[in-house]
Amino acid sequence: MQALKRQRPPTYRCHLCQFDLSEGEQCVTLTENGRISEVFEYDDIQVRGRGIVCHSGCARLVVQKPYNVSLATSYAYEPSMRELTRRETWLRSNLASDLILSHHHYIPPELRQMIAQQLLREYAVLKAASCLHKLQRPTNICVDLSTKVWARYTEFEGITYISDLTNRPGDGYEVIFDPESAQRIDCMYMSEDHLGVRQIHFSSCGQVPPATPSLGVWWTTLQTASSNPKVLGKIDSIKLRDVAWVEPIPELAPVSTCAWEIPTAPTTRIKFSTIGHSSYDLYCEFLAPLCITNKARPRMALLRCNNLDITGYSIFWDESLIYMHAHTEGEKLSFYDHPTRANGFWLYMPLDHGEFLEDIWARRNRLPPGDGLVFRTNRGRIMTAGPYLHPGPLKYSWEHLQTLENTPSRLFFQYSASGISSLGLETSPPISLKNPVGLRPFSPPPKCLTLRSFFFSRASLEDVVEVTPCCMEAAGISAIIGLLFRYADGHRWSVGEVRFDLLQDGIRVNNSEAMTLGFATPRGYPYVTSFRHSNVDRGQSDRSQLVLLDIHWTGYLEWWFSRQQCKVYHNGQASPETNS
């Protein structure tokens, strides 16, 4: 709903504190030779091309070499919303703790948190400046794998990074490679995030280090054919930013051209399919002197398919496909914070016992909003991950991407702020099939000039035994954004948007009583704000100003929805007209 929109993370950040730059704020630019520009007011358009921009107040906090501090704190690409939240929580918590140590009088915890919240920028800058090594400048390193390799680690903003590699250790170093206990080394697996290198594993190509997916951590596979391999590294004065072989093998294998959510052997057979318009990521070009490998390479996240513990799939859409997730029982719900964009829809497809994904198609359209994916299960259930396209003047085409078997498999998708533009398929070649038959609406599409912005869903109301509303609240407004149905045979289906972190308690269905949906129409955009059944209320309790729709437990419920509004049909009844 428009009133419930959450904001995307900012595109432009201060290169020192890494908090957003706001219109009209006092800013300066930094140069490599240490010069600081005259103060100017931040403007989202004019700042482009200015280079290293930061708050003027942040620049005044760094007495020595602010340019070097900015190299250490700048992001290679936009991190996830969850990482941004984690960082802010870490800064606030640590500053609140420091207030105890630095003040002789008792300060209540609530007051410490309030003070810390107001000083996050300043604390982030001063903390980063205090972490700089005595060298005070970026450093190149080179290590030889014919002898032991030692690593030193450092913690930066709550995350542990490698800070140095060497063949001549000092205090605080630990061995990460011993040639006497290793086979022939021709592969290096490097894990990193937007700020630096976290782990390095040296091995043969067939020995993949064990690792589970971790939010924001990406693995790069690097090969060498040298009989005496050596490794180059770049340090940003605090952390190791990048490593590479002195004599690398050109990136010929598809695996070597991407970063992966899990370590992936270079011999892994991956078939890439383009499913949308090209993705892009904001990449800090001024970090190029600290990079040896291609930091703009695609980052491929993992979607597990057809494992026995999978109970359904959710797909996030915001003007294009952004993220995909496989659900399991008892899972943590932090995946809802994975996308770098927060304004969009989570489309949910439950799976029943014995049900699995069987086919995947790509839908392509000349205009970006028309692209999407279609999934079909072995029981004929179909989910369209994309907006409804009216079969009229909007021309689109289909490509069958894959037929899956009832065995665990892996599907990789490009993780990018601008959306998923490619898939990496690790299964057998597809079987050519005709175009999928998606849900064909019984109801007419909502009256709107932008039909492609509407999503369509439908569920049977026969034999429903439980309904669970999905509610979102923001800015004092409550909306029912979707419903999850459970049937007498255990089958599940949903309409609208369903998120597990926003689900209410389930309500047992009394077939003799109707389900009543109440619609509000602020600014002419109708959406559901009230749900009532069997004396149970959800959402807005005062229904005197609402348009009410009584829905009996027969036939089908069709639910159209967009960012601003929704349209519901049932047995010839319709909710208020949408606004075009």
XYZ file of C-alpha atoms in Angstrom:
580
model
C 0.000 0.000 0.000
C 1.255 3.459 -0.824
C 0.797 4.686 2.729
C 2.849 1.758 4.007
C 5.828 2.205 1.683
C 9.191 1.603 3.244
C 12.136 3.581 1.987
C 14.978 2.152 -0.041
C 18.474 2.539 1.326
C 20.197 5.686 0.049
C 22.215 5.587 -3.131
C 24.806 8.090 -1.925
C 26.571 7.777 1.387
C 29.154 9.743 3.294
C 32.443 7.959 2.559
C 33.546 8.358 6.171
C 30.559 7.518 8.393
C 28.649 5.522 5.720
C 25.326 7.083 6.697
C 23.163 8.703 4.077
C 23.751 12.128 2.608
C 20.609 14.234 2.768
C 19.540 17.102 0.550
C 20.997 20.411 1.748
C 23.531 18.926 4.199
C 26.968 20.521 4.471
C 29.480 18.353 2.573
C 33.080 18.344 1.341
C 35.114 16.205 -1.039
C 38.407 14.472 -0.223
C 41.415 13.959 -2.492
C 44.259 11.466 -2.336
C 46.811 14.197 -1.577
C 44.931 15.111 1.583
C 43.093 18.177 0.355
C 39.574 18.941 1.550
C 37.306 21.016 -0.657
C 35.249 24.029 0.266
C 31.957 23.238 1.978
C 28.963 22.850 -0.328
C 25.345 21.815 0.076
C 24.579 18.242 -0.893
C 22.490 17.768 -4.018
C 21.650 14.323 -5.326
C 22.368 15.316 -8.941
C 25.295 17.691 -8.609
C 27.246 15.343 -6.326
C 27.645 12.789 -9.117
C 31.170 12.734 -10.403
C 32.555 14.675 -7.453
C 34.409 11.612 -6.155
C 34.784 11.079 -2.413
C 31.979 13.051 -0.781
C 31.437 13.166 2.979
C 29.748 15.229 5.647
C 31.849 18.263 6.500
C 31.437 17.381 10.174
C 32.805 13.881 9.588
C 35.842 15.269 7.760
C 36.634 17.598 10.683
C 36.787 14.598 13.032
C 39.693 12.938 11.177
C 42.889 14.751 12.061
C 45.237 12.647 9.913
C 44.734 11.210 6.442
C 40.926 11.303 6.030
C 41.377 9.908 2.510
C 42.887 6.700 3.926
C 40.038 6.378 6.404
C 37.551 6.733 3.548
C 39.281 3.911 1.648
C 38.804 1.618 4.647
C 35.169 2.550 5.300
C 33.760 2.791 1.754
C 31.528 -0.012 0.494
C 32.395 -1.892 -2.670
C 28.643 -2.310 -3.277
C 25.377 -1.706 -1.419
C 24.933 -4.196 1.461
C 21.608 -5.707 2.457
C 19.119 -3.921 4.684
C 19.799 -6.473 7.398
C 23.515 -5.657 7.372
C 22.792 -1.933 7.566
C 20.536 -2.578 10.566
C 23.130 -4.841 12.213
C 25.835 -2.203 11.807
C 23.701 0.565 13.278
C 22.751 -1.682 16.223
C 26.419 -2.540 16.812
C 27.501 1.111 16.759
C 24.714 2.155 19.138
C 25.357 -0.709 21.546
C 29.115 -0.146 21.659
C 28.807 3.588 22.108
C 26.276 3.107 24.908
C 28.749 0.736 26.615
C 31.604 3.215 26.169
C 29.519 5.865 27.913
C 29.588 3.724 31.060
C 33.391 3.508 31.018
C 33.987 7.175 30.221
C 31.560 8.706 32.728
C 31.955 8.635 36.513
C 28.244 9.097 37.176
C 25.482 6.592 36.584
C 23.593 7.053 33.305
C 20.369 5.058 32.895
C 20.508 2.551 30.002
C 17.602 4.235 28.209
C 19.397 7.598 28.304
C 22.652 6.025 27.092
C 20.813 4.552 24.113
C 19.249 7.930 23.305
C 22.623 9.680 23.490
C 24.260 6.988 21.365
C 21.550 7.273 18.703
C 22.371 10.964 18.255
C 26.117 10.329 17.887
C 26.254 7.352 15.502
C 27.937 9.288 12.672
C 30.654 10.726 14.865
C 31.286 7.430 16.644
C 31.559 5.508 13.361
C 34.191 7.930 12.030
C 36.253 8.088 15.221
C 36.110 4.320 15.655
C 37.332 3.734 12.089
C 40.119 6.318 12.438
C 41.305 4.619 15.646
C 41.590 1.273 13.820
C 44.145 2.463 11.269
C 47.437 0.592 11.447
C 50.624 2.424 12.258
C 51.541 2.232 8.584
C 48.759 4.770 7.924
C 48.581 4.020 4.215
C 47.265 1.341 1.848
C 49.711 -1.540 1.392
C 50.587 -4.167 -1.204
C 51.619 -7.591 0.054
C 52.969 -10.777 -1.529
C 53.208 -14.228 0.071
C 54.858 -17.429 -1.174
C 53.036 -20.733 -0.770
C 56.293 -22.697 -0.739
C 56.434 -21.870 2.978
C 53.896 -21.322 5.718
C 51.371 -18.526 5.319
C 50.306 -16.619 8.418
C 47.298 -14.385 8.858
C 46.407 -11.666 11.315
C 42.767 -10.792 11.978
C 41.029 -7.638 13.095
C 37.493 -6.765 14.080
C 35.840 -3.876 12.296
C 32.294 -2.822 13.169
C 31.569 -6.193 14.726
C 32.871 -8.339 11.834
C 36.186 -10.238 11.752
C 38.394 -9.594 8.693
C 41.870 -10.663 7.638
C 44.139 -7.675 8.211
C 47.440 -9.090 6.912
C 49.083 -12.101 5.230
C 52.778 -12.871 5.602
C 55.485 -15.541 5.497
C 57.227 -13.901 8.498
C 54.806 -13.769 11.384
C 54.838 -11.609 14.469
C 52.655 -11.461 17.538
C 48.972 -12.117 16.914
C 49.394 -14.149 13.698
C 48.131 -17.682 13.071
C 48.936 -20.280 10.402
C 46.333 -20.609 7.636
C 48.458 -22.680 5.241
C 51.271 -25.210 5.680
C 52.769 -26.646 2.439
C 54.003 -29.773 4.252
C 50.451 -30.865 5.046
C 48.863 -29.847 1.751
C 48.476 -31.430 -1.671
C 49.281 -29.563 -4.852
C 47.697 -26.123 -4.623
C 46.014 -24.738 -7.726
C 42.893 -23.075 -6.313
C 42.120 -20.310 -3.836
C 38.673 -19.781 -2.329
C 38.215 -16.260 -0.984
C 35.203 -15.085 1.032
C 34.512 -11.369 1.258
C 31.822 -8.806 1.822
C 31.366 -5.128 0.900
C 34.256 -4.093 3.199
C 36.953 -6.721 2.828
C 38.252 -10.300 2.909
C 37.016 -12.591 5.671
C 38.541 -15.991 4.832
C 41.022 -17.583 2.421
C 41.388 -21.306 1.703
C 44.200 -22.747 -0.426
C 43.504 -26.193 -1.919
C 43.271 -28.262 -5.048
C 40.334 -27.564 -7.343
C 38.479 -30.653 -6.161
C 38.654 -29.751 -2.459
C 35.893 -27.270 -1.735
C 35.939 -25.825 1.803
C 32.775 -26.521 3.818
C 30.640 -23.433 4.349
C 26.985 -22.532 4.733
C 25.433 -19.441 3.145
C 25.907 -16.323 5.253
C 24.159 -13.047 4.538
C 26.378 -10.672 2.591
C 29.345 -13.080 2.302
C 30.453 -14.064 -1.203
C 32.986 -16.655 -2.328
C 35.279 -16.192 -5.318
C 37.118 -19.129 -6.944
C 40.596 -18.291 -8.280
C 42.883 -20.718 -10.128
C 46.590 -20.864 -10.888
C 48.799 -23.221 -12.890
C 52.053 -22.117 -11.284
C 54.272 -24.781 -9.729
C 55.445 -22.171 -7.194
C 52.284 -20.171 -6.490
C 52.430 -16.727 -4.947
C 49.595 -14.490 -3.782
C 49.195 -10.743 -4.086
C 47.095 -8.746 -1.644
C 45.848 -5.199 -1.102
C 45.341 -3.744 2.389
C 43.282 -0.596 2.982
C 45.180 0.290 6.212
C 42.737 -1.734 8.346
C 41.672 -4.818 6.386
C 42.645 -6.985 3.485
C 40.541 -5.732 0.570
C 41.522 -8.200 -2.158
C 43.831 -11.105 -3.074
C 44.823 -12.799 -6.336
C 47.394 -15.189 -7.718
C 50.580 -13.690 -9.141
C 50.146 -16.084 -12.075
C 46.406 -16.606 -12.448
C 44.614 -18.740 -14.978
C 42.351 -16.551 -17.116
C 38.717 -16.650 -16.006
C 37.511 -19.153 -18.572
C 35.313 -21.364 -16.403
C 31.838 -19.873 -15.772
C 32.314 -20.350 -12.024
C 35.354 -18.064 -12.057
C 33.420 -15.162 -13.559
C 31.068 -14.806 -10.568
C 31.058 -14.609 -6.788
C 28.945 -17.278 -5.070
C 27.000 -17.564 -1.831
C 28.784 -20.854 -1.140
C 32.257 -22.048 -2.232
C 31.890 -23.472 -5.722
C 34.419 -25.705 -7.464
C 35.705 -24.397 -10.821
C 34.697 -27.691 -12.422
C 31.027 -27.192 -11.493
C 28.844 -27.197 -14.582
C 26.603 -24.145 -14.580
C 24.224 -23.169 -17.346
C 23.460 -19.446 -17.274
C 20.130 -18.112 -18.512
C 19.263 -14.461 -18.978
C 15.812 -13.754 -17.566
C 15.621 -9.965 -17.544
C 17.264 -6.712 -18.394
C 20.868 -6.211 -17.332
C 21.511 -5.688 -13.633
C 23.877 -3.149 -12.244
C 25.369 -2.424 -8.832
C 26.698 0.816 -7.461
C 30.452 0.201 -7.312
C 32.875 2.642 -5.704
C 35.260 3.237 -8.582
C 37.742 5.098 -6.422
C 38.380 1.744 -4.651
C 39.961 0.429 -7.881
C 43.543 0.900 -6.550
C 42.672 -1.577 -3.785
C 41.254 -4.189 -6.149
C 43.047 -6.895 -8.110
C 40.062 -9.030 -9.068
C 36.825 -7.811 -10.625
C 34.672 -6.516 -7.753
C 31.845 -5.711 -10.170
C 31.422 -9.404 -11.030
C 27.916 -10.858 -10.605
C 27.095 -12.182 -7.146
C 25.098 -15.416 -7.329
C 22.834 -16.320 -4.406
C 21.622 -19.867 -3.760
C 18.070 -21.212 -3.999
C 17.763 -24.803 -2.828
C 15.204 -26.762 -4.805
C 13.278 -29.942 -3.935
C 14.989 -30.771 -0.659
C 12.708 -32.816 1.579
C 12.553 -30.091 4.253
C 11.326 -27.341 1.888
C 7.752 -26.214 2.675
C 7.354 -23.461 0.074
C 8.986 -20.601 -1.785
C 8.832 -16.816 -1.557
C 9.925 -14.350 -4.218
C 10.493 -10.635 -3.718
C 9.442 -8.302 -6.517
C 10.169 -4.575 -6.744
C 9.788 -3.459 -10.366
C 11.669 -6.650 -11.226
C 12.647 -9.946 -9.605
C 14.927 -9.170 -6.655
C 15.252 -12.208 -4.389
C 14.108 -15.847 -3.969
C 13.883 -17.963 -0.824
C 13.084 -21.600 0.015
C 11.114 -22.028 3.252
C 11.770 -24.686 5.894
C 10.066 -25.491 9.190
C 11.338 -23.464 12.146
C 13.429 -21.141 9.972
C 14.562 -17.692 11.027
C 12.728 -14.897 9.238
C 15.763 -12.678 8.710
C 15.690 -13.469 4.971
C 13.024 -10.757 4.623
C 15.891 -8.293 5.187
C 18.107 -9.781 2.460
C 17.083 -7.502 -0.416
C 18.859 -4.159 -0.704
C 15.492 -2.666 -1.630
C 12.542 -2.600 0.749
C 9.638 -1.419 -1.393
C 7.869 -4.262 -3.135
C 5.986 -7.547 -2.708
C 6.751 -10.953 -1.267
C 4.940 -13.551 -3.403
C 4.407 -16.833 -1.549
C 3.805 -20.354 -2.875
C 3.296 -23.073 -0.253
C 4.125 -26.715 -0.970
C 2.247 -29.720 0.371
C 3.791 -33.018 1.444
C 5.146 -34.795 -1.630
C 4.909 -31.682 -3.817
C 8.015 -30.389 -5.601
C 9.083 -27.938 -8.312
C 8.951 -29.569 -11.719
C 9.304 -26.811 -14.339
C 10.611 -23.254 -14.563
C 9.888 -20.820 -17.387
C 11.109 -17.295 -18.084
C 8.619 -14.720 -19.328
C 10.109 -11.908 -21.372
C 8.624 -8.614 -22.446
C 9.994 -5.619 -24.341
C 9.380 -3.450 -21.291
C 11.142 -4.401 -18.016
C 8.039 -4.758 -15.777
C 6.841 -7.610 -17.979
C 9.749 -9.955 -17.257
C 9.234 -12.716 -14.734
C 9.433 -16.402 -13.855
C 6.763 -19.073 -13.758
C 7.076 -22.120 -11.490
C 4.986 -25.271 -11.802
C 4.906 -28.135 -9.341
C 4.312 -31.832 -9.986
C 0.709 -31.314 -8.825
C -0.020 -28.571 -11.314
C 0.253 -25.645 -8.900
C 1.535 -22.573 -10.746
C 3.047 -19.388 -9.382
C 3.821 -16.414 -11.612
C 6.679 -14.385 -10.164
C 5.755 -11.166 -11.886
C 2.810 -8.885 -12.587
C -0.218 -9.946 -14.581
C 0.103 -9.238 -18.305
C -3.146 -8.786 -20.162
C -3.159 -10.997 -23.298
C -3.749 -8.004 -25.542
C -1.319 -5.550 -27.106
C 1.448 -6.407 -24.612
C 3.574 -8.957 -26.457
C 5.721 -11.340 -24.447
C 7.517 -14.617 -25.049
C 8.271 -17.736 -23.031
C 11.397 -19.830 -22.591
C 11.371 -23.127 -20.756
C 14.472 -23.028 -18.562
C 14.499 -26.271 -16.660
C 12.743 -29.500 -15.786
C 13.557 -30.599 -12.244
C 13.405 -34.046 -10.723
C 12.260 -34.929 -7.232
C 15.810 -34.780 -5.894
C 17.719 -31.935 -4.202
C 19.238 -29.475 -6.677
C 20.665 -25.968 -6.668
C 19.585 -22.910 -8.571
C 21.669 -19.727 -8.400
C 20.328 -16.243 -9.100
C 22.071 -12.919 -9.481
C 21.884 -10.860 -6.299
C 21.744 -7.200 -7.240
C 20.090 -3.985 -6.079
C 18.625 -3.617 -9.571
C 17.175 -7.115 -9.752
C 17.812 -10.650 -10.979
C 18.940 -10.644 -14.581
C 20.409 -14.151 -14.808
C 20.057 -17.634 -13.332
C 22.697 -20.304 -12.918
C 21.229 -23.792 -13.356
C 23.144 -26.784 -12.041
C 20.806 -29.516 -13.224
C 20.290 -31.588 -16.345
C 19.402 -29.903 -19.663
C 15.760 -28.846 -19.927
C 13.107 -30.830 -21.703
C 11.379 -28.709 -24.317
C 7.813 -28.020 -23.232
C 5.036 -25.841 -24.490
C 4.292 -22.532 -22.848
C 2.901 -22.703 -19.298
C -0.795 -22.211 -18.711
C -0.978 -19.738 -15.850
C -3.955 -18.765 -13.780
C -6.652 -17.372 -16.043
C -8.736 -14.833 -14.141
C -12.497 -15.250 -13.985
C -12.729 -11.552 -13.122
C -11.729 -8.584 -15.308
C -8.414 -6.857 -14.538
C -8.741 -3.730 -12.400
C -9.405 -0.523 -14.306
C -5.976 1.028 -14.414
C -3.794 2.564 -17.102
C -0.808 0.499 -15.902
C -2.137 -3.061 -15.964
C 1.304 -4.547 -15.631
C 1.631 -3.123 -12.118
C -1.111 -5.464 -10.837
C -0.502 -8.944 -9.477
C -3.147 -11.644 -9.597
C -3.906 -14.457 -7.169
C -6.805 -16.849 -6.626
C -7.807 -19.465 -4.071
C -10.735 -21.824 -3.644
C -12.958 -21.267 -0.612
C -14.302 -24.830 -0.572
C -13.357 -26.919 2.498
C -11.303 -24.131 4.132
C -10.759 -24.911 7.819
C -8.454 -22.033 8.780
C -7.641 -18.573 7.477
C -4.658 -16.492 8.567
C -4.597 -12.766 7.746
C -1.327 -11.061 6.873
C -1.293 -7.530 8.302
C 1.068 -4.630 7.787
C 1.082 -1.526 9.943
C 2.944 1.732 9.384
C 2.306 5.416 10.014
C -0.783 4.568 12.055
C -2.454 2.716 9.181
C -3.267 -0.981 9.234
C -3.818 -3.032 6.090
C -4.690 -6.668 5.405
C -2.283 -7.393 2.547
C -3.087 -11.078 2.048
C -4.716 -14.245 3.370
C -3.329 -17.751 3.890
C -5.860 -20.606 3.687
C -5.588 -24.122 5.089
C -7.976 -26.809 3.837
C -9.457 -29.947 5.354
C -6.944 -32.187 3.544
C -3.955 -30.118 4.801
C -3.539 -28.303 1.486
C -2.532 -24.609 1.703
C -2.905 -21.673 -0.653
C -2.689 -17.901 -0.426
C -4.012 -14.709 -2.000
C -2.395 -11.290 -1.977
C 0.961 -10.830 -0.270
C 1.875 -13.284 2.484
C 4.873 -12.779 4.764
C 5.508 -15.032 7.758
C 6.800 -12.134 9.843
C 3.461 -10.327 9.396
C 1.034 -13.230 9.839
C -1.596 -12.995 12.565
C -2.959 -15.944 14.541
C -4.923 -18.434 12.463
C -8.743 -18.299 12.707
C -10.862 -21.456 12.608
C -13.484 -21.251 9.885
C -17.169 -21.554 10.686
C -18.755 -22.342 7.315
C -22.113 -20.985 8.459
C -20.680 -17.485 8.933
C -19.325 -15.228 6.218
C -15.882 -13.681 6.197
C -16.206 -9.885 6.050
C -13.552 -7.697 4.457
C -13.677 -3.953 5.052
C -12.213 -1.603 2.433
C -10.936 1.909 2.990
C -10.305 4.231 0.034
C -7.836 6.927 1.080
C -7.067 9.211 -1.871
C -9.276 6.937 -3.970
C -7.042 3.849 -3.618
C -9.007 0.945 -2.063
C -7.365 -1.652 0.141
C -8.449 -4.021 2.904
C -8.165 -2.570 6.401
C -10.543 -4.855 8.306
C -11.141 -8.612 8.594
C -13.904 -10.241 10.633
C -15.028 -13.853 11.039
C -16.590 -15.788 13.944
C -16.406 -12.746 16.230
C -12.683 -12.373 15.542
C -11.473 -8.983 14.300
C -8.208 -8.108 12.619
C -7.088 -4.683 11.454
C -9.331 -1.649 11.801
C -12.097 -2.309 14.359
C -14.266 0.720 13.492
C -15.978 -0.305 10.260
C -18.511 2.529 10.116
C -16.580 4.329 7.359
C -15.616 1.185 5.415
C -17.101 -0.557 2.391
C -17.927 -4.087 3.566
C -17.803 -7.239 1.453
C -19.349 -10.440 2.882
C -17.671 -13.543 1.483
C -19.218 -16.987 1.962
C -17.165 -20.184 1.833
C -17.998 -21.226 -1.727
C -16.432 -20.661 -5.129
C -13.182 -18.767 -5.653
C -11.712 -15.609 -4.152
C -9.693 -13.549 -6.643
C -7.343 -10.911 -5.269
C -5.647 -8.318 -7.489
C -3.074 -6.065 -5.847
C -0.520 -3.374 -6.558
C 1.567 -1.019 -4.428
C -1.320 1.382 -3.895
C -4.495 -0.691 -3.935
C -6.222 -4.035 -4.302
C -9.357 -5.405 -5.947
C -11.259 -8.447 -4.673
C -13.879 -10.511 -6.544
C -16.083 -13.314 -5.261
C -19.142 -14.932 -6.844
C -20.132 -11.823 -8.773
C -19.319 -9.410 -5.940
C -16.545 -6.854 -6.237
C -14.748 -4.500 -3.897
C -14.570 -0.733 -4.654
C -13.159 0.270 -8.036
C -9.443 0.889 -8.259
C -8.013 4.274 -9.106
C -6.457 4.572 -12.564
